[in-house]
PDB file of N, CA and C in Angstrom:
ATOM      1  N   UNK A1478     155.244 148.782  54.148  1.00 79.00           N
ATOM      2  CA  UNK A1478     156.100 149.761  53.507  1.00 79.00           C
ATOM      3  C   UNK A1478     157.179 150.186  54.500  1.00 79.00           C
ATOM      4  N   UNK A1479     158.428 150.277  53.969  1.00 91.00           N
ATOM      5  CA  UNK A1479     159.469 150.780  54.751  1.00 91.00           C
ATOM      6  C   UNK A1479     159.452 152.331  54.959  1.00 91.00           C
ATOM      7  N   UNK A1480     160.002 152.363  55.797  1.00 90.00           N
ATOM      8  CA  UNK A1480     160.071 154.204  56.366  1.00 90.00           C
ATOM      9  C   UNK A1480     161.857 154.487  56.526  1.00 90.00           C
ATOM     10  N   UNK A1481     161.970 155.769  55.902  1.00 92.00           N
ATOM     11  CA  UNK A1481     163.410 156.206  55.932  1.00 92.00           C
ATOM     12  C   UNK A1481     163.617 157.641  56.628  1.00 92.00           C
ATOM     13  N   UNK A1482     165.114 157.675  56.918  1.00 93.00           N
ATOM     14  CA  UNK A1482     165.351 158.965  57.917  1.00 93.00           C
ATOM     15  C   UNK A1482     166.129 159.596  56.922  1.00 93.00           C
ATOM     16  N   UNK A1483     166.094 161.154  56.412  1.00 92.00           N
ATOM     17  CA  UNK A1483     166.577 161.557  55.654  1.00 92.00           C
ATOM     18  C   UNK A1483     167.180 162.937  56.663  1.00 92.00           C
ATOM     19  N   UNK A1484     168.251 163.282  56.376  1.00 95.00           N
ATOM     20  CA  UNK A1484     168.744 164.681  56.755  1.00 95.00           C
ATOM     21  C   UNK A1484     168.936 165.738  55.569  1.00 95.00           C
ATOM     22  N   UNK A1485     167.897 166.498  55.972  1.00 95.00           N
ATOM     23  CA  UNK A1485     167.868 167.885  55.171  1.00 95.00           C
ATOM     24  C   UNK A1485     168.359 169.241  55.952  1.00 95.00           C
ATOM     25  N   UNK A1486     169.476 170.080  55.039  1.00 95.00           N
ATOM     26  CA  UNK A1486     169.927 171.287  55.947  1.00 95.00           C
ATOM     27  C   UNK A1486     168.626 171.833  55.910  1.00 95.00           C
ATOM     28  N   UNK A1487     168.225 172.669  57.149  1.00 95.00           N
ATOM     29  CA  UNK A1487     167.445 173.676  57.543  1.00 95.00           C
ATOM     30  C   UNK A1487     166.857 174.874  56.497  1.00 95.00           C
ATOM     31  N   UNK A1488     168.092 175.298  55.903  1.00 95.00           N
ATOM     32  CA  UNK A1488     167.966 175.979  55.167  1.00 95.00           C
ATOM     33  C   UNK A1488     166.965 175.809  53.485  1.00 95.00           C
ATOM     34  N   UNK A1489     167.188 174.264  53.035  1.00 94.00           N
ATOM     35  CA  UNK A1489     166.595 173.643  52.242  1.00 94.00           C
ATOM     36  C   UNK A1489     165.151 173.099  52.556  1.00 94.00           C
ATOM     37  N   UNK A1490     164.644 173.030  54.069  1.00 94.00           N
ATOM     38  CA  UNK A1490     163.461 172.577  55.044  1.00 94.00           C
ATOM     39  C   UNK A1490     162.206 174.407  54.897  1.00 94.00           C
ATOM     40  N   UNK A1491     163.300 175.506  54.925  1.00 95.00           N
ATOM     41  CA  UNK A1491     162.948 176.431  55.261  1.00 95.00           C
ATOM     42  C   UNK A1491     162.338 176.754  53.762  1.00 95.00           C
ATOM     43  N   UNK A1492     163.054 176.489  52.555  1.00 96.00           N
ATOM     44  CA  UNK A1492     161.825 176.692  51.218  1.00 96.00           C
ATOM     45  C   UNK A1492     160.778 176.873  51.291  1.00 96.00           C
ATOM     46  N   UNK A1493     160.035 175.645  52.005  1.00 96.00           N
ATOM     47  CA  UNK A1493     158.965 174.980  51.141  1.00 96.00           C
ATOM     48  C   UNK A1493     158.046 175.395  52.678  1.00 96.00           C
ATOM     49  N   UNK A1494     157.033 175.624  51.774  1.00 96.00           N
ATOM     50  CA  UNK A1494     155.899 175.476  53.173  1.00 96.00           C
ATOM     51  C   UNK A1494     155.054 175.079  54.129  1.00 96.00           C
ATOM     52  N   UNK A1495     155.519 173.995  53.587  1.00 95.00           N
ATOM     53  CA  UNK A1495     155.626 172.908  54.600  1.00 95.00           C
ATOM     54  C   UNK A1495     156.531 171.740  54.537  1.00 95.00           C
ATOM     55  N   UNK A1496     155.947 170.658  55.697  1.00 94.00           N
ATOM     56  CA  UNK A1496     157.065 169.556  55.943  1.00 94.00           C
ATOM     57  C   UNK A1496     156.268 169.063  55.191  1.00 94.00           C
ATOM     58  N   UNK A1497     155.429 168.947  55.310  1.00 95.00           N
ATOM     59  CA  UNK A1497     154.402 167.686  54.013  1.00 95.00           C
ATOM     60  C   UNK A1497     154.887 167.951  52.858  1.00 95.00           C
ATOM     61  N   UNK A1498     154.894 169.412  52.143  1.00 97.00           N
ATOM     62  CA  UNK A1498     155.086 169.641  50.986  1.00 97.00           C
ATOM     63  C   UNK A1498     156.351 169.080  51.049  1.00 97.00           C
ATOM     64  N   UNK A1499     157.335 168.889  51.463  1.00 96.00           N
ATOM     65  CA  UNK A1499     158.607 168.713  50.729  1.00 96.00           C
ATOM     66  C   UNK A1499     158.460 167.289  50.856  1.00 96.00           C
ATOM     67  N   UNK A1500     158.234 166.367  52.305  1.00 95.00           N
ATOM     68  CA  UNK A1500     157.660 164.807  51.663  1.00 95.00           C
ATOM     69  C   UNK A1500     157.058 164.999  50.453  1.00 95.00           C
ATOM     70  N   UNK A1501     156.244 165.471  50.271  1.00 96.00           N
ATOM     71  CA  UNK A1501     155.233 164.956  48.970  1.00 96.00           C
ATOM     72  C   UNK A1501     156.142 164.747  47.966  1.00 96.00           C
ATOM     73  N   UNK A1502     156.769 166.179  47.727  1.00 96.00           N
ATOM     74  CA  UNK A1502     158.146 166.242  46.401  1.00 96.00           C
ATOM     75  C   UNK A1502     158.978 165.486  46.676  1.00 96.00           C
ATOM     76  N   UNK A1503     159.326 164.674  47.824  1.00 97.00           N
ATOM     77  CA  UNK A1503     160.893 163.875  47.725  1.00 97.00           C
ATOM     78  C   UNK A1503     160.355 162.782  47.319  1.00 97.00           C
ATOM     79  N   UNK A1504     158.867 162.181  47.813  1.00 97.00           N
ATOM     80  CA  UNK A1504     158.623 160.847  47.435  1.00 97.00           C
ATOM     81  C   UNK A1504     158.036 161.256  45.581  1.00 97.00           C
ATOM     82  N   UNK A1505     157.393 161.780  45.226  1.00 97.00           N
ATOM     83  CA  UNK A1505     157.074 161.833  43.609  1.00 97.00           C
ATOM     84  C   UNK A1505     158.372 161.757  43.122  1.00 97.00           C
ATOM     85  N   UNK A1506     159.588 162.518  43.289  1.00 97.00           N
ATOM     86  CA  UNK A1506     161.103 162.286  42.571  1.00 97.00           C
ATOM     87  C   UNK A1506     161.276 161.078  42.806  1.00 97.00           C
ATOM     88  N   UNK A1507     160.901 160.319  43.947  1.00 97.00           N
ATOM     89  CA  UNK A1507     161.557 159.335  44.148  1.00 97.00           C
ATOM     90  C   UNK A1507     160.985 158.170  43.277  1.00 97.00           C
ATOM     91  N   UNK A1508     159.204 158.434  43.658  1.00 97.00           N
ATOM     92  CA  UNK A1508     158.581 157.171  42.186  1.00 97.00           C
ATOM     93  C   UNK A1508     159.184 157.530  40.656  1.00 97.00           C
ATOM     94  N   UNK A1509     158.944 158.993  40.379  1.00 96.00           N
ATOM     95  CA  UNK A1509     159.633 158.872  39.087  1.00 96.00           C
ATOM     96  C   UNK A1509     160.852 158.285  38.660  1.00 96.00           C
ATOM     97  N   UNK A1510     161.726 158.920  38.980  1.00 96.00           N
ATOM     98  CA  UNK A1510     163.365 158.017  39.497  1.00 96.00           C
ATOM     99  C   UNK A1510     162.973 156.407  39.053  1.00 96.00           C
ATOM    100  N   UNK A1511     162.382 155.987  40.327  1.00 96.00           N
ATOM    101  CA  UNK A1511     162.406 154.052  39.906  1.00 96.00           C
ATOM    102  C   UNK A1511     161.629 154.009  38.909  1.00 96.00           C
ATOM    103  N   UNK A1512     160.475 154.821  38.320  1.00 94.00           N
ATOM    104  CA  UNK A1512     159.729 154.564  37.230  1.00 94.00           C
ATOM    105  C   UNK A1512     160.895 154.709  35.959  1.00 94.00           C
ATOM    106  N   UNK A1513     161.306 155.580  35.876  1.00 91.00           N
ATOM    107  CA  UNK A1513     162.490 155.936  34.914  1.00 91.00           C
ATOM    108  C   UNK A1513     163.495 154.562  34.676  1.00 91.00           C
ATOM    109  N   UNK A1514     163.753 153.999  35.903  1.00 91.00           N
ATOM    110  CA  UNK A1514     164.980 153.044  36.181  1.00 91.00           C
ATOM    111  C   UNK A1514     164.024 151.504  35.565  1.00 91.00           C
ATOM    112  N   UNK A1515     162.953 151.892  35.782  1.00 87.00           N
ATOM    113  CA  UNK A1515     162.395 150.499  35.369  1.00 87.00           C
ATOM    114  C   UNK A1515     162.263 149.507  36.288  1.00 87.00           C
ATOM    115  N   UNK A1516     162.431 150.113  37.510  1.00 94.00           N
ATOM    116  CA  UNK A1516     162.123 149.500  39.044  1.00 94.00           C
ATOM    117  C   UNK A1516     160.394 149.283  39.423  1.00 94.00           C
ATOM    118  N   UNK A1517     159.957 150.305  38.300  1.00 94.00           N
ATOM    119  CA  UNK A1517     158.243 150.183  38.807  1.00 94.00           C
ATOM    120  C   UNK A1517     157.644 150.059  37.612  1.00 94.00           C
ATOM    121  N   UNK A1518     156.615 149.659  37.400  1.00 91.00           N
ATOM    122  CA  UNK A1518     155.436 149.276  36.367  1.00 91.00           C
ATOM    123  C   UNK A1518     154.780 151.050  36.381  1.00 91.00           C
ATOM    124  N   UNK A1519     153.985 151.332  35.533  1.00 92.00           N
ATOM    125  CA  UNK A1519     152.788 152.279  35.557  1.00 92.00           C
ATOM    126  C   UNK A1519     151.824 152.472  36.429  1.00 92.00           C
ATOM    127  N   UNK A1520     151.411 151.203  36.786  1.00 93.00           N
ATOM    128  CA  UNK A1520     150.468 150.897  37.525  1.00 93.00           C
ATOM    129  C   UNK A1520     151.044 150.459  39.121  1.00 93.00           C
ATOM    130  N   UNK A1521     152.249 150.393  39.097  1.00 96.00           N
ATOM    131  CA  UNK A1521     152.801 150.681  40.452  1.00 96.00           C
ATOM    132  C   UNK A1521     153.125 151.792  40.991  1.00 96.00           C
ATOM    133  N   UNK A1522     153.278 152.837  39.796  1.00 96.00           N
ATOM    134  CA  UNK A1522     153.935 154.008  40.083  1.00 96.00           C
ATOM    135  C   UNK A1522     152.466 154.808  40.873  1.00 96.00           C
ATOM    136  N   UNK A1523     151.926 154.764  39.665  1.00 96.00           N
ATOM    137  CA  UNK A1523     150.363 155.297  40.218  1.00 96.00           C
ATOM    138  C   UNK A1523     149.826 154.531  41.686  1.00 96.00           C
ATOM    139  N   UNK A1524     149.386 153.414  42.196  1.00 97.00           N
ATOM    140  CA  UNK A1524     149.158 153.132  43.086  1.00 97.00           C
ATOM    141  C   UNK A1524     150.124 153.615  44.554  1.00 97.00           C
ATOM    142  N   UNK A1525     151.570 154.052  44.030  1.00 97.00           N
ATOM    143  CA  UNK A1525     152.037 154.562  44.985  1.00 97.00           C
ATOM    144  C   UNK A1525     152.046 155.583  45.372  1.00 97.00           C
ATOM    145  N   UNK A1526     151.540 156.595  44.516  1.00 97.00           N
ATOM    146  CA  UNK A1526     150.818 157.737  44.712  1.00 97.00           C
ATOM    147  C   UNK A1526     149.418 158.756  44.585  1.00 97.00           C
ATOM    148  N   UNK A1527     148.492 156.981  44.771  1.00 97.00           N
ATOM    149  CA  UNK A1527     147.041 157.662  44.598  1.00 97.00           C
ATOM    150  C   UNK A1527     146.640 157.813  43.606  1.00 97.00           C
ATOM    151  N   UNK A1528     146.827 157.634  42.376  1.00 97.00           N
ATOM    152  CA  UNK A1528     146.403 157.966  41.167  1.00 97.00           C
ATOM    153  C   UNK A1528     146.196 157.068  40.071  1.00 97.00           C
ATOM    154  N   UNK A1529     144.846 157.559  39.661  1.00 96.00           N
ATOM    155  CA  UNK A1529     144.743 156.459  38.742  1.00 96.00           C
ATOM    156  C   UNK A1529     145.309 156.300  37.454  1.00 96.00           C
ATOM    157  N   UNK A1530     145.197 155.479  36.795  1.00 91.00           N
ATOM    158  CA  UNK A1530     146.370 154.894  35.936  1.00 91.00           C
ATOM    159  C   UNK A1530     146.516 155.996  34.807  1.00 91.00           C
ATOM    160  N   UNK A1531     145.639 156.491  34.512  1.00 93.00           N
ATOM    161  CA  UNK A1531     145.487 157.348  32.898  1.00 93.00           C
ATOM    162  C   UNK A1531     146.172 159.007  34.026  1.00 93.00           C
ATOM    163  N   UNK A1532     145.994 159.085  34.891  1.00 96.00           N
ATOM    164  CA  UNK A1532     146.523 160.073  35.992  1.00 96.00           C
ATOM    165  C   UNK A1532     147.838 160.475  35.642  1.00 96.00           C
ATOM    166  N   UNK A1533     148.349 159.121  36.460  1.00 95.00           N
ATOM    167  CA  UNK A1533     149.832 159.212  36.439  1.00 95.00           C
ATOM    168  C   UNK A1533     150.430 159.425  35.298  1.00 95.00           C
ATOM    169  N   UNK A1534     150.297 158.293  34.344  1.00 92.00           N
ATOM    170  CA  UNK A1534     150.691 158.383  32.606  1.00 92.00           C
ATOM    171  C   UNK A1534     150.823 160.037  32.078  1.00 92.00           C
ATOM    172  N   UNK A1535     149.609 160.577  32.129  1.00 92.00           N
ATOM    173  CA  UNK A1535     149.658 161.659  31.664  1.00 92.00           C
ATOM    174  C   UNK A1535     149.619 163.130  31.887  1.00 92.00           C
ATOM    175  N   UNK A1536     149.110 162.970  33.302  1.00 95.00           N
ATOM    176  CA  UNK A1536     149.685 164.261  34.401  1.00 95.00           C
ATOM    177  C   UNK A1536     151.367 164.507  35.103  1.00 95.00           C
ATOM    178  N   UNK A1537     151.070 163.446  35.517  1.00 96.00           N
ATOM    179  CA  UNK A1537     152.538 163.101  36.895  1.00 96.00           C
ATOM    180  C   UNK A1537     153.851 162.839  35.905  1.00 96.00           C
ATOM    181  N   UNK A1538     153.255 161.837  34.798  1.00 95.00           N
ATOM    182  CA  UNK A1538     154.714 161.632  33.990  1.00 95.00           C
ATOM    183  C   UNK A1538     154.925 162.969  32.838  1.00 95.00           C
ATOM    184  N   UNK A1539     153.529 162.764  32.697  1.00 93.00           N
ATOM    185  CA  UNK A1539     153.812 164.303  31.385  1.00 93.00           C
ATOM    186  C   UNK A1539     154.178 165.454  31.935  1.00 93.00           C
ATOM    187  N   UNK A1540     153.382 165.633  32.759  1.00 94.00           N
ATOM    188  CA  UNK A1540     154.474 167.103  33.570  1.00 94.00           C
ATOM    189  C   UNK A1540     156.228 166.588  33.801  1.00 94.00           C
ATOM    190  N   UNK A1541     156.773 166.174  33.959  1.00 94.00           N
ATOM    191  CA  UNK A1541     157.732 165.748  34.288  1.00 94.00           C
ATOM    192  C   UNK A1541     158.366 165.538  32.843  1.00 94.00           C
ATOM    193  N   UNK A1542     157.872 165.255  31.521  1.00 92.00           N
ATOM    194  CA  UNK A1542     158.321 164.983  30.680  1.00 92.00           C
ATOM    195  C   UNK A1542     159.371 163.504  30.595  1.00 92.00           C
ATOM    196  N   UNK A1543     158.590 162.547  30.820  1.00 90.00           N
ATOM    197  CA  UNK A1543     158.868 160.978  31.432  1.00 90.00           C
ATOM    198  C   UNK A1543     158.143 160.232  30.008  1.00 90.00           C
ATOM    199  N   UNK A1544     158.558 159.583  29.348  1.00 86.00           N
ATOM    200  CA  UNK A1544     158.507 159.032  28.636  1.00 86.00           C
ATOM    201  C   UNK A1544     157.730 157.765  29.103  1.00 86.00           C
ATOM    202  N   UNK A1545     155.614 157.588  29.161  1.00 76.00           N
ATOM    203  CA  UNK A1545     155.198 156.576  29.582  1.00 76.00           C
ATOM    204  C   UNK A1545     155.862 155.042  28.606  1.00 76.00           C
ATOM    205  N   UNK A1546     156.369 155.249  27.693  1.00 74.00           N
ATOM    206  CA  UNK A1546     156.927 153.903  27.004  1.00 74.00           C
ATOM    207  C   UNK A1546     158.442 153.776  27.553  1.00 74.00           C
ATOM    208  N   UNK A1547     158.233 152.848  28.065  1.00 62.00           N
ATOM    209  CA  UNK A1547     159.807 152.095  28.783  1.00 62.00           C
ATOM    210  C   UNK A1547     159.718 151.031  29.519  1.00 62.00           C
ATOM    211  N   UNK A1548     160.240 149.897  28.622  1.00 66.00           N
ATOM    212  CA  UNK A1548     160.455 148.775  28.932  1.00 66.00           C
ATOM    213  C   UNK A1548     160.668 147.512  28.168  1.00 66.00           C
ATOM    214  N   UNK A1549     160.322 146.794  28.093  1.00 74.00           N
ATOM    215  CA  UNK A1549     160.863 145.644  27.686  1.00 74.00           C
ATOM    216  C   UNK A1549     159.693 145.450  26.578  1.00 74.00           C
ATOM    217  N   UNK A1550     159.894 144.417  25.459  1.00 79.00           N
ATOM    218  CA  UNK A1550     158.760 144.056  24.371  1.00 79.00           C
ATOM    219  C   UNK A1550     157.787 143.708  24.990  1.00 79.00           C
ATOM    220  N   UNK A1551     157.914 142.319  26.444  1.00 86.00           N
ATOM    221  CA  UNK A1551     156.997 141.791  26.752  1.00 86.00           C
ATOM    222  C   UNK A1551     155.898 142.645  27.733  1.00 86.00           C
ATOM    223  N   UNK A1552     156.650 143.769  28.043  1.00 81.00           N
ATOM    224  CA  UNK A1552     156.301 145.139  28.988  1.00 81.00           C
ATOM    225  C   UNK A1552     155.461 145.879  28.427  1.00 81.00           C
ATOM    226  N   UNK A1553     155.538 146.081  27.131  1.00 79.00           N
ATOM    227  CA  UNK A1553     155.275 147.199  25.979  1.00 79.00           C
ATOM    228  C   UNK A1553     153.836 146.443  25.511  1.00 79.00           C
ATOM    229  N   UNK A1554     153.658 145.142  25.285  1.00 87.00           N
ATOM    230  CA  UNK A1554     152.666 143.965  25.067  1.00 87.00           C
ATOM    231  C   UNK A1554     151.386 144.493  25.963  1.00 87.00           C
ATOM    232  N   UNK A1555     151.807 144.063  26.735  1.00 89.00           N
ATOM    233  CA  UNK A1555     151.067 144.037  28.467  1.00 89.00           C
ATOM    234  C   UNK A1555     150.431 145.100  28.253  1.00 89.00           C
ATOM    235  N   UNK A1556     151.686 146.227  28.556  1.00 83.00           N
ATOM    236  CA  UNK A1556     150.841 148.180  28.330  1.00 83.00           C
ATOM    237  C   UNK A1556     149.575 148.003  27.544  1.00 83.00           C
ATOM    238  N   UNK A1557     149.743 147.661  26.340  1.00 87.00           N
ATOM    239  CA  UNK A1557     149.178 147.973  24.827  1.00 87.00           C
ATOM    240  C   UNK A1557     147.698 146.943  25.407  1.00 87.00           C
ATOM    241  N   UNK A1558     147.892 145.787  26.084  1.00 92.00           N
ATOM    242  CA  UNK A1558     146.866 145.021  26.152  1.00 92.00           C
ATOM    243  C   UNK A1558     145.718 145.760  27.129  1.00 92.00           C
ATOM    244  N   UNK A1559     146.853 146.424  28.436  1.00 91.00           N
ATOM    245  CA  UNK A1559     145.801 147.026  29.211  1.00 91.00           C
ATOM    246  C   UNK A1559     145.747 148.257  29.042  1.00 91.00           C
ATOM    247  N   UNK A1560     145.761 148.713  27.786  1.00 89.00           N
ATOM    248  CA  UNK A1560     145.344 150.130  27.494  1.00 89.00           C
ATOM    249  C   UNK A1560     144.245 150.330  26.494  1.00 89.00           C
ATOM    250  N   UNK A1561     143.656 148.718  25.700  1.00 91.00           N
ATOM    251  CA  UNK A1561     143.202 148.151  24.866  1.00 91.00           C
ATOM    252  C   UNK A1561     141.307 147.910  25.894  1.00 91.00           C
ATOM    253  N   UNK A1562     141.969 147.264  26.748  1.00 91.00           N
ATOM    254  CA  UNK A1562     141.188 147.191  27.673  1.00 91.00           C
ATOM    255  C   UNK A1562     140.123 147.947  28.394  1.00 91.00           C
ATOM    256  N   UNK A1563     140.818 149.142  28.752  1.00 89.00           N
ATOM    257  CA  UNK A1563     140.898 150.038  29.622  1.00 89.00           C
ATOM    258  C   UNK A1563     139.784 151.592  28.325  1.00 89.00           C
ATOM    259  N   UNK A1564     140.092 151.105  26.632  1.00 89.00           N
ATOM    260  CA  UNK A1564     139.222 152.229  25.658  1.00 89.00           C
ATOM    261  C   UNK A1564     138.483 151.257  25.435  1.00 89.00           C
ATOM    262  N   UNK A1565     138.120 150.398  25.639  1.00 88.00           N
ATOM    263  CA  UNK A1565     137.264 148.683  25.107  1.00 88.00           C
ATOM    264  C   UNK A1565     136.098 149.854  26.684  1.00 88.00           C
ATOM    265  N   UNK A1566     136.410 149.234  27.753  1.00 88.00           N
ATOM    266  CA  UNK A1566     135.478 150.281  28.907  1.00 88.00           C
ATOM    267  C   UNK A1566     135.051 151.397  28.346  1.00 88.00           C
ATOM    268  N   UNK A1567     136.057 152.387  28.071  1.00 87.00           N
ATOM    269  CA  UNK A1567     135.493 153.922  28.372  1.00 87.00           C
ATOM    270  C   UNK A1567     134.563 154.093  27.067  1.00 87.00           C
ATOM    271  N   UNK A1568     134.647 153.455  25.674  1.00 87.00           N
ATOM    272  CA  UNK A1568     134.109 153.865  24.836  1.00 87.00           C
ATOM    273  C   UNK A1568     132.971 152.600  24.665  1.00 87.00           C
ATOM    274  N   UNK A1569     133.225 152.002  25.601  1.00 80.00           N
ATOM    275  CA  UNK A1569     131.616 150.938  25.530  1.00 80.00           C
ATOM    276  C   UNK A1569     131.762 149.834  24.376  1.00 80.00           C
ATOM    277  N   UNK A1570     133.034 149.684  23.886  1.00 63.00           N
ATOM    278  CA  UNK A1570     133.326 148.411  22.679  1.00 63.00           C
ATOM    279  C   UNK A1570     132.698 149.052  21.721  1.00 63.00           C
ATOM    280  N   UNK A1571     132.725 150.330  20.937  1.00 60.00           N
ATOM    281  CA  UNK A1571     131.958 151.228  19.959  1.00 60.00           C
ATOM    282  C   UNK A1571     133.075 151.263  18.796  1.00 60.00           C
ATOM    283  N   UNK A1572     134.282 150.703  19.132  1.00 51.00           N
ATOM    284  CA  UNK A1572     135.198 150.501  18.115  1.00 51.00           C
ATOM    285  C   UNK A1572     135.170 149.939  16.681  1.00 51.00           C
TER     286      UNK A1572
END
């Protein structure tokens, strides 16, 4: 993973209460952002921030009000297959 140097005025550093806290918030804007742009999958977005897949979808993006559908037909396929998958597990194939 690449590492970046960012300059923040002091004054904008001095918010938050910590230095972690404001990493934490620049990198979540930043997955959402490429999630939005269609730079990341679901399951990339989440792995880049610890969380598991039903997590991200519906905590990280729903707070944010992020629309988990975005992408392409063959994108939208995929989703639907591994979300198919994924209630096939949790409900034990009781379908």
């Amino acid at each position: 993973m690449q590492a970046i140097t960012l300059e923040i005025p002091e004054s904008v550093v001095a918010s938050y209460s910590s230095l972690g806290l404001l990493k934490q918030i620049i990198y979540e804007d930043f997955v959402a952002s490429e999630y939005q742009k269609g730079a990341i999958s679901l399951r990339e977005g989440a792995q880049m921030l610890g969380l598991t897949y039903e997590t991200f979808m519906v905590d990280f993006l729903g707070n944010r009000k992020i629309s988990f559908i975005n992408g392409s037909r063959k994108e939208l396929e995929l989703e639907e297959q591994q979300e198919e998958a994924w209630l096939d597990e949790m409900l034990g194939d009781k379908k």
